[in-house]
Amino acid sequence: MSVRTALVAATAVVAAVALAAPVAVAAPAAPRAGHDATRAAMDANIRDGVVGIALQAKDSRGVWKATAGKGDLRTGEPRTARDRFRAGSITKSFVATVLLQLEAEGRLSLDDTVDRWLPGLVRGNGHDGRRVTVRQLLNHTSGIYNYTTDEQLGRDLFLADGFLKNRYRTHTPRQLVGIATRHEPDFAPGTGWNYSNTNYLLAGLVIEKVTGNPYGREIRARIIEPLGLRGTRLPGTSPSLPGPHSRAYSKLAETAEGQTYDVTRLNPSMAGAAGELVSSPEDLNRFYSALLRGRLLPKKQLDAMKTTVPLGDQGGYGLGLIEQTLSCGVRVWGHGGGIHGSLSEAVTTADGRHSLTFNLNSDWTGNSQAIVEAEFCGE
């Protein structure tokens, strides 16, 4: 398993496995020259059981938009290249960017403790916010327990009976942090690495404490509006997806067998600053390209964002940003994201000139890595 594949699995808040019967057939298309390998990888994903894919790539030759499979299993409608979708943990790159902007403005330091901004919140069973820094939240070296792995919460939100009962329930970040601190930490702060969605719930609360505004408002004012990301929003507690969008599908189970559920509508407060973002392929390509070109952060902060914790030979995790070196030697930066019925990838070369974003509207199967490799390394 590659670094990127492992991290995508970690960001997903649903059970996803690699075996499923095909449920859709790729629509025939005439691929643009230079993207034949990407098209082939998309079609292979559809044959392996992914319901549908919406993708956009941008490079020196221009923009290539492609779709495969179905956007709606009931009507048979195909996906569209303009689809908006729940981007899951890609939210983390936006949250980290805002915190780094605040540092550049002198309003906080990455070496501030969590307790400085959120006194007393991170306590219990060995957790101590006086020993955890903002930087450790952003690069997942805090050791704080990941709330989405709590057994009871998992039953309530990610398995069929619980999800269907609780899909519209509102969760506050402080409630979810409380669930995390009922468990012991994974390790002492700064002594290890473990992906924890709790880190970014706390990061969102830090933004709110520093600015006096909800983190979503700061993301809109600092990133979404300046870049003209018209398909991007932070929905808060709203269960609806803005159009155009496809349906999102999940097995709501720990296997790929059994009934397929339409999970398009849900209250995204269960993810909050760790994963509530709604976006589109075009917008995410524009965001990561602008970020890596230095349009959103001064050099000092961008360098800090790209300073990674090594996670093997292929790459590492920075501050809300994943680095990976592909099989052909191309180095890409970005993030993956998973939430009910939606798996997404967004990656861009370090110079911001070649970007790729795509979304799978089903969560129990798929080989996202093959699509990334095909786009940047395929002939």
CSV table of C-alpha atoms in Angstrom, one decimal:
chain,number,residue,atom,x,y,z
A,1,MET,CA,0.0,0.0,0.0
A,2,SER,CA,1.4,3.4,-1.0
A,3,VAL,CA,1.6,6.4,1.3
A,4,ARG,CA,-1.2,8.1,-0.5
A,5,THR,CA,-3.4,5.0,-0.6
A,6,ALA,CA,-2.8,4.5,3.1
A,7,LEU,CA,-3.7,8.1,3.9
A,8,VAL,CA,-6.8,8.1,1.8
A,9,ALA,CA,-7.9,5.0,3.8
A,10,ALA,CA,-7.2,6.9,7.0
A,11,THR,CA,-9.2,9.9,6.0
A,12,ALA,CA,-12.3,7.9,5.1
A,13,VAL,CA,-14.9,7.7,7.9
A,14,VAL,CA,-16.7,4.8,6.3
A,15,ALA,CA,-15.6,1.2,5.9
A,16,ALA,CA,-14.1,0.6,2.4
A,17,VAL,CA,-12.7,-2.7,1.1
A,18,ALA,CA,-11.2,-3.7,-2.2
A,19,LEU,CA,-13.8,-6.3,-3.3
A,20,ALA,CA,-17.1,-5.6,-4.9
A,21,ALA,CA,-19.2,-6.7,-7.9
A,22,PRO,CA,-19.4,-4.2,-10.8
A,23,VAL,CA,-22.4,-1.9,-10.5
A,24,ALA,CA,-21.9,0.4,-13.5
A,25,VAL,CA,-20.4,0.4,-17.0
A,26,ALA,CA,-18.2,3.2,-18.1
A,27,ALA,CA,-19.7,5.5,-20.7
A,28,PRO,CA,-17.8,5.4,-24.0
A,29,ALA,CA,-15.6,8.5,-24.5
A,30,ALA,CA,-13.0,9.7,-26.9
A,31,PRO,CA,-10.1,10.5,-24.6
A,32,ARG,CA,-8.0,13.5,-25.3
A,33,ALA,CA,-4.5,12.7,-26.5
A,34,GLY,CA,-2.2,12.6,-23.4
A,35,HIS,CA,-4.8,11.3,-21.0
A,36,ASP,CA,-5.4,7.8,-22.5
A,37,ALA,CA,-3.8,6.1,-19.5
A,38,THR,CA,-6.0,8.1,-17.1
A,39,ARG,CA,-9.1,7.2,-19.0
A,40,ALA,CA,-8.1,3.5,-18.9
A,41,ALA,CA,-7.6,3.7,-15.1
A,42,MET,CA,-11.0,5.3,-14.7
A,43,ASP,CA,-12.6,2.6,-16.7
A,44,ALA,CA,-10.9,-0.1,-14.8
A,45,ASN,CA,-12.2,1.4,-11.5
A,46,ILE,CA,-15.8,1.2,-13.0
A,47,ARG,CA,-15.3,-2.4,-13.9
A,48,ASP,CA,-14.1,-3.1,-10.4
A,49,GLY,CA,-17.4,-1.8,-8.9
A,50,VAL,CA,-17.0,2.0,-8.5
A,51,VAL,CA,-20.4,3.6,-9.3
A,52,GLY,CA,-19.1,6.7,-11.0
A,53,ILE,CA,-16.1,9.1,-11.4
A,54,ALA,CA,-15.9,12.8,-12.1
A,55,LEU,CA,-12.4,14.1,-12.9
A,56,GLN,CA,-10.6,17.2,-14.2
A,57,ALA,CA,-6.9,17.5,-15.0
A,58,LYS,CA,-5.1,20.7,-15.9
A,59,ASP,CA,-1.6,20.9,-17.4
A,60,SER,CA,0.4,22.8,-20.1
A,61,ARG,CA,-2.0,21.5,-22.8
A,62,GLY,CA,-5.1,22.9,-21.1
A,63,VAL,CA,-8.0,21.4,-19.2
A,64,TRP,CA,-9.3,17.8,-19.6
A,65,LYS,CA,-12.6,16.9,-18.1
A,66,ALA,CA,-13.8,13.3,-18.0
A,67,THR,CA,-16.5,11.2,-16.4
A,68,ALA,CA,-17.2,7.5,-16.1
A,69,GLY,CA,-20.0,5.4,-14.7
A,70,LYS,CA,-23.2,6.6,-13.2
A,71,GLY,CA,-24.3,9.5,-11.1
A,72,ASP,CA,-27.7,8.0,-10.2
A,73,LEU,CA,-28.3,4.3,-9.9
A,74,ARG,CA,-32.1,4.8,-9.9
A,75,THR,CA,-32.3,6.8,-13.1
A,76,GLY,CA,-29.1,5.7,-14.8
A,77,GLU,CA,-28.0,9.3,-15.3
A,78,PRO,CA,-24.2,9.6,-15.8
A,79,ARG,CA,-21.9,11.7,-13.8
A,80,THR,CA,-21.0,15.2,-15.0
A,81,ALA,CA,-17.6,16.9,-15.0
A,82,ARG,CA,-19.2,19.8,-13.1
A,83,ASP,CA,-20.3,17.7,-10.2
A,84,ARG,CA,-20.0,19.1,-6.7
A,85,PHE,CA,-19.3,16.5,-4.0
A,86,ARG,CA,-18.3,16.1,-0.3
A,87,ALA,CA,-14.6,16.4,-0.3
A,88,GLY,CA,-14.0,14.9,3.2
A,89,SER,CA,-10.5,15.4,4.6
A,90,ILE,CA,-9.4,17.7,1.8
A,91,THR,CA,-11.0,20.2,4.2
A,92,LYS,CA,-7.8,19.9,6.2
A,93,SER,CA,-5.7,21.7,3.6
A,94,PHE,CA,-8.0,24.7,3.8
A,95,VAL,CA,-8.0,24.8,7.6
A,96,ALA,CA,-4.2,24.5,7.7
A,97,THR,CA,-3.9,27.3,5.2
A,98,VAL,CA,-5.9,29.7,7.3
A,99,LEU,CA,-3.9,28.9,10.4
A,100,LEU,CA,-0.7,29.5,8.5
A,101,GLN,CA,-2.1,32.8,7.2
A,102,LEU,CA,-2.9,33.8,10.8
A,103,GLU,CA,0.7,32.9,11.8
A,104,ALA,CA,2.0,35.1,9.0
A,105,GLU,CA,-0.1,38.0,10.4
A,106,GLY,CA,1.5,37.5,13.8
A,107,ARG,CA,-1.8,36.5,15.4
A,108,LEU,CA,-0.6,33.1,16.6
A,109,SER,CA,2.4,30.8,16.6
A,110,LEU,CA,2.5,27.2,15.4
A,111,ASP,CA,4.4,26.5,18.6
A,112,ASP,CA,1.5,27.9,20.8
A,113,THR,CA,0.0,25.2,22.9
A,114,VAL,CA,-3.6,24.1,22.3
A,115,ASP,CA,-4.3,25.1,25.9
A,116,ARG,CA,-3.3,28.7,25.2
A,117,TRP,CA,-6.2,29.0,22.9
A,118,LEU,CA,-8.6,26.3,24.2
A,119,PRO,CA,-7.9,26.2,27.9
A,120,GLY,CA,-8.9,23.0,29.6
A,121,LEU,CA,-10.6,21.4,26.6
A,122,VAL,CA,-8.0,18.7,25.9
A,123,ARG,CA,-7.9,16.9,29.2
A,124,GLY,CA,-8.5,13.4,30.5
A,125,ASN,CA,-7.0,9.9,30.3
A,126,GLY,CA,-3.5,11.2,29.6
A,127,HIS,CA,-4.5,13.9,27.2
A,128,ASP,CA,-3.1,17.3,28.1
A,129,GLY,CA,-3.5,20.4,25.8
A,130,ARG,CA,-0.7,22.1,27.7
A,131,ARG,CA,1.8,19.7,26.0
A,132,VAL,CA,0.3,19.8,22.5
A,133,THR,CA,1.2,22.5,19.9
A,134,VAL,CA,-0.8,23.8,17.0
A,135,ARG,CA,1.9,22.4,14.7
A,136,GLN,CA,1.4,19.0,16.2
A,137,LEU,CA,-2.4,19.2,15.4
A,138,LEU,CA,-1.7,20.1,11.8
A,139,ASN,CA,0.9,17.3,11.1
A,140,HIS,CA,-0.8,14.6,13.2
A,141,THR,CA,2.0,14.2,15.8
A,142,SER,CA,-0.2,15.3,18.7
A,143,GLY,CA,-1.1,11.7,19.8
A,144,ILE,CA,-4.7,12.8,20.4
A,145,TYR,CA,-7.1,9.9,19.9
A,146,ASN,CA,-9.1,9.9,16.6
A,147,TYR,CA,-12.7,10.4,17.6
A,148,THR,CA,-14.0,8.6,14.4
A,149,THR,CA,-12.5,5.3,15.6
A,150,ASP,CA,-14.7,5.3,18.8
A,151,GLU,CA,-16.7,2.1,18.7
A,152,GLN,CA,-20.0,3.5,19.7
A,153,LEU,CA,-19.7,6.5,17.4
A,154,GLY,CA,-18.8,4.1,14.6
A,155,ARG,CA,-22.0,2.2,15.1
A,156,ASP,CA,-24.0,5.4,15.4
A,157,LEU,CA,-22.7,7.0,12.2
A,158,PHE,CA,-21.0,4.6,9.9
A,159,LEU,CA,-23.1,1.4,10.0
A,160,ALA,CA,-26.6,1.1,8.5
A,161,ASP,CA,-28.8,1.1,11.6
A,162,GLY,CA,-27.0,3.9,13.3
A,163,PHE,CA,-26.6,6.1,10.2
A,164,LEU,CA,-30.2,5.9,9.1
A,165,LYS,CA,-31.3,6.9,12.6
A,166,ASN,CA,-28.6,9.6,13.1
A,167,ARG,CA,-27.8,11.0,9.6
A,168,TYR,CA,-29.4,14.4,10.4
A,169,ARG,CA,-28.1,14.7,14.0
A,170,THR,CA,-26.0,17.8,14.8
A,171,HIS,CA,-22.6,17.2,16.5
A,172,THR,CA,-20.5,20.0,18.0
A,173,PRO,CA,-16.7,19.9,17.8
A,174,ARG,CA,-16.5,20.1,21.6
A,175,GLN,CA,-18.8,17.0,22.0
A,176,LEU,CA,-16.6,15.1,19.5
A,177,VAL,CA,-13.4,16.2,21.2
A,178,GLY,CA,-15.0,14.9,24.4
A,179,ILE,CA,-15.5,11.5,22.8
A,180,ALA,CA,-11.8,11.4,21.9
A,181,THR,CA,-10.6,12.3,25.4
A,182,ARG,CA,-12.5,9.5,26.9
A,183,HIS,CA,-9.7,7.3,25.3
A,184,GLU,CA,-6.0,7.3,26.1
A,185,PRO,CA,-3.7,9.1,23.7
A,186,ASP,CA,-2.0,7.2,21.0
A,187,PHE,CA,1.4,8.4,22.1
A,188,ALA,CA,3.0,11.3,23.9
A,189,PRO,CA,2.9,14.5,21.9
A,190,GLY,CA,5.7,14.7,19.3
A,191,THR,CA,6.8,11.1,19.7
A,192,GLY,CA,4.9,9.5,16.9
A,193,TRP,CA,2.5,9.9,14.0
A,194,ASN,CA,-1.1,8.9,13.7
A,195,TYR,CA,-3.9,10.4,11.6
A,196,SER,CA,-6.5,11.9,13.9
A,197,ASN,CA,-9.6,13.8,12.8
A,198,THR,CA,-9.7,15.2,16.3
A,199,ASN,CA,-6.7,17.3,15.5
A,200,TYR,CA,-8.5,19.3,12.9
A,201,LEU,CA,-11.7,19.8,15.0
A,202,LEU,CA,-9.3,21.5,17.4
A,203,ALA,CA,-7.6,23.4,14.7
A,204,GLY,CA,-11.0,24.8,13.6
A,205,LEU,CA,-11.7,25.9,17.2
A,206,VAL,CA,-8.3,27.6,17.4
A,207,ILE,CA,-9.2,29.6,14.2
A,208,GLU,CA,-12.5,30.7,15.9
A,209,LYS,CA,-10.8,31.7,19.1
A,210,VAL,CA,-8.1,33.7,17.4
A,211,THR,CA,-10.4,35.5,14.9
A,212,GLY,CA,-13.7,35.6,16.7
A,213,ASN,CA,-15.3,34.1,13.6
A,214,PRO,CA,-16.4,30.6,12.6
A,215,TYR,CA,-13.6,28.8,10.7
A,216,GLY,CA,-16.0,28.4,7.7
A,217,ARG,CA,-16.3,32.2,7.5
A,218,GLU,CA,-12.5,32.6,7.6
A,219,ILE,CA,-12.1,30.0,4.9
A,220,ARG,CA,-14.6,31.8,2.7
A,221,ALA,CA,-13.1,35.2,3.2
A,222,ARG,CA,-9.5,34.1,2.8
A,223,ILE,CA,-9.6,31.3,0.2
A,224,ILE,CA,-12.9,30.7,-1.4
A,225,GLU,CA,-13.8,34.3,-2.4
A,226,PRO,CA,-10.3,35.5,-3.4
A,227,LEU,CA,-9.8,32.4,-5.7
A,228,GLY,CA,-13.4,32.5,-7.1
A,229,LEU,CA,-14.2,29.0,-6.0
A,230,ARG,CA,-17.8,29.1,-7.0
A,231,GLY,CA,-18.5,25.4,-6.4
A,232,THR,CA,-16.9,25.3,-2.9
A,233,ARG,CA,-18.7,25.8,0.4
A,234,LEU,CA,-18.7,24.8,4.1
A,235,PRO,CA,-22.2,23.6,4.7
A,236,GLY,CA,-22.2,23.5,8.5
A,237,THR,CA,-25.2,21.5,9.5
A,238,SER,CA,-27.1,21.6,6.1
A,239,PRO,CA,-27.7,18.1,4.8
A,240,SER,CA,-28.1,19.2,1.2
A,241,LEU,CA,-25.6,19.3,-1.6
A,242,PRO,CA,-25.7,22.2,-4.1
A,243,GLY,CA,-26.2,21.3,-7.7
A,244,PRO,CA,-25.1,20.0,-10.0
A,245,HIS,CA,-24.3,16.8,-8.1
A,246,SER,CA,-24.6,13.1,-8.3
A,247,ARG,CA,-25.9,10.7,-5.7
A,248,ALA,CA,-23.5,9.3,-3.2
A,249,TYR,CA,-23.6,5.6,-2.3
A,250,SER,CA,-22.4,3.4,0.6
A,251,LYS,CA,-22.8,-0.2,1.9
A,252,LEU,CA,-22.8,1.3,5.4
A,253,ALA,CA,-21.0,-1.9,6.5
A,254,GLU,CA,-17.6,-3.3,7.1
A,255,THR,CA,-17.8,-5.4,3.9
A,256,ALA,CA,-18.6,-4.7,0.3
A,257,GLU,CA,-21.6,-7.1,0.4
A,258,GLY,CA,-25.2,-6.4,0.9
A,259,GLN,CA,-27.5,-3.5,0.2
A,260,THR,CA,-26.3,-0.2,-1.4
A,261,TYR,CA,-27.6,2.9,0.4
A,262,ASP,CA,-28.1,6.4,-1.0
A,263,VAL,CA,-26.2,8.5,1.6
A,264,THR,CA,-26.2,11.8,-0.4
A,265,ARG,CA,-28.0,13.7,2.4
A,266,LEU,CA,-26.3,13.9,5.8
A,267,ASN,CA,-25.5,16.4,8.5
A,268,PRO,CA,-21.8,17.1,7.9
A,269,SER,CA,-21.2,18.4,11.4
A,270,MET,CA,-20.1,14.8,12.2
A,271,ALA,CA,-16.9,15.8,10.2
A,272,GLY,CA,-16.7,19.6,10.9
A,273,ALA,CA,-13.3,21.1,10.3
A,274,ALA,CA,-11.9,17.7,9.7
A,275,GLY,CA,-14.0,17.0,6.7
A,276,GLU,CA,-17.2,19.0,5.9
A,277,LEU,CA,-16.0,20.8,2.7
A,278,VAL,CA,-18.1,20.5,-0.5
A,279,SER,CA,-16.2,21.3,-3.7
A,280,SER,CA,-15.7,20.4,-7.4
A,281,PRO,CA,-12.7,19.2,-9.5
A,282,GLU,CA,-12.2,22.6,-11.0
A,283,ASP,CA,-12.1,24.4,-7.7
A,284,LEU,CA,-9.8,22.0,-6.0
A,285,ASN,CA,-7.3,22.1,-8.9
A,286,ARG,CA,-7.4,25.9,-8.7
A,287,PHE,CA,-6.9,25.9,-4.9
A,288,TYR,CA,-3.9,23.5,-4.8
A,289,SER,CA,-2.3,25.2,-7.8
A,290,ALA,CA,-2.7,28.6,-6.1
A,291,LEU,CA,-1.4,27.3,-2.8
A,292,LEU,CA,1.7,25.7,-4.3
A,293,ARG,CA,2.5,28.8,-6.5
A,294,GLY,CA,2.6,30.9,-3.3
A,295,ARG,CA,-0.6,32.9,-3.9
A,296,LEU,CA,-2.1,32.0,-0.5
A,297,LEU,CA,0.9,31.9,1.8
A,298,PRO,CA,4.3,33.7,2.2
A,299,LYS,CA,7.3,31.5,1.5
A,300,LYS,CA,8.1,30.9,5.2
A,301,GLN,CA,4.6,29.5,5.9
A,302,LEU,CA,4.5,27.5,2.6
A,303,ASP,CA,7.8,26.0,3.5
A,304,ALA,CA,6.5,25.0,6.9
A,305,MET,CA,3.4,23.5,5.3
A,306,LYS,CA,5.7,21.4,3.1
A,307,THR,CA,7.9,20.2,5.9
A,308,THR,CA,6.8,16.7,6.3
A,309,VAL,CA,6.8,13.8,8.8
A,310,PRO,CA,8.3,11.0,6.8
A,311,LEU,CA,5.9,8.1,6.3
A,312,GLY,CA,8.1,5.8,4.2
A,313,ASP,CA,10.1,5.9,1.1
A,314,GLN,CA,7.4,7.5,-1.0
A,315,GLY,CA,6.5,10.6,0.9
A,316,GLY,CA,5.2,12.2,4.1
A,317,TYR,CA,2.6,14.4,5.8
A,318,GLY,CA,3.1,18.1,6.2
A,319,LEU,CA,0.7,20.7,7.7
A,320,GLY,CA,-2.5,19.6,6.1
A,321,LEU,CA,-0.6,18.6,3.0
A,322,ILE,CA,0.5,15.2,1.7
A,323,GLU,CA,3.7,14.7,-0.3
A,324,GLN,CA,4.2,11.7,-2.6
A,325,THR,CA,6.8,10.7,-5.1
A,326,LEU,CA,5.2,8.6,-7.8
A,327,SER,CA,6.6,5.5,-9.5
A,328,CYS,CA,8.0,7.6,-12.4
A,329,GLY,CA,9.7,10.1,-10.0
A,330,VAL,CA,7.1,12.9,-10.3
A,331,ARG,CA,6.5,14.6,-6.9
A,332,VAL,CA,3.0,15.7,-6.1
A,333,TRP,CA,1.3,17.5,-3.2
A,334,GLY,CA,-2.3,17.5,-2.1
A,335,HIS,CA,-4.7,15.5,0.0
A,336,GLY,CA,-7.3,12.8,-0.2
A,337,GLY,CA,-10.7,12.7,1.5
A,338,GLY,CA,-13.4,10.2,2.4
A,339,ILE,CA,-16.9,10.6,3.8
A,340,HIS,CA,-20.0,8.6,3.4
A,341,GLY,CA,-20.4,7.7,-0.3
A,342,SER,CA,-17.6,9.9,-1.5
A,343,LEU,CA,-13.9,9.3,-2.0
A,344,SER,CA,-11.8,12.1,-3.5
A,345,GLU,CA,-8.2,12.9,-4.5
A,346,ALA,CA,-6.6,16.2,-5.3
A,347,VAL,CA,-2.9,16.4,-6.3
A,348,THR,CA,-0.7,19.0,-7.9
A,349,THR,CA,3.0,19.2,-8.9
A,350,ALA,CA,5.2,21.4,-6.8
A,351,ASP,CA,5.2,24.2,-9.4
A,352,GLY,CA,1.4,24.2,-9.5
A,353,ARG,CA,1.3,23.5,-13.3
A,354,HIS,CA,-0.1,20.0,-13.4
A,355,SER,CA,-3.2,19.4,-11.3
A,356,LEU,CA,-5.6,16.5,-11.0
A,357,THR,CA,-8.8,16.1,-8.9
A,358,PHE,CA,-11.4,13.4,-9.1
A,359,ASN,CA,-14.3,12.0,-7.0
A,360,LEU,CA,-15.7,8.5,-6.7
A,361,ASN,CA,-19.4,8.6,-5.6
A,362,SER,CA,-19.2,5.3,-3.8
A,363,ASP,CA,-17.0,4.3,-0.8
A,364,TRP,CA,-16.5,0.5,-0.7
A,365,THR,CA,-14.1,-0.1,-3.5
A,366,GLY,CA,-11.8,1.8,-5.9
A,367,ASN,CA,-8.1,2.3,-6.8
A,368,SER,CA,-7.5,6.0,-6.7
A,369,GLN,CA,-3.8,5.5,-6.7
A,370,ALA,CA,-4.0,3.9,-10.2
A,371,ILE,CA,-5.7,7.0,-11.5
A,372,VAL,CA,-3.1,9.3,-10.0
A,373,GLU,CA,-0.2,7.2,-11.4
A,374,ALA,CA,-1.8,7.1,-14.8
A,375,GLU,CA,-2.3,10.8,-15.1
A,376,PHE,CA,1.3,11.8,-14.0
A,377,CYS,CA,3.2,8.7,-15.2
A,378,GLY,CA,1.2,7.1,-18.0
A,379,GLU,CA,2.1,7.3,-21.6
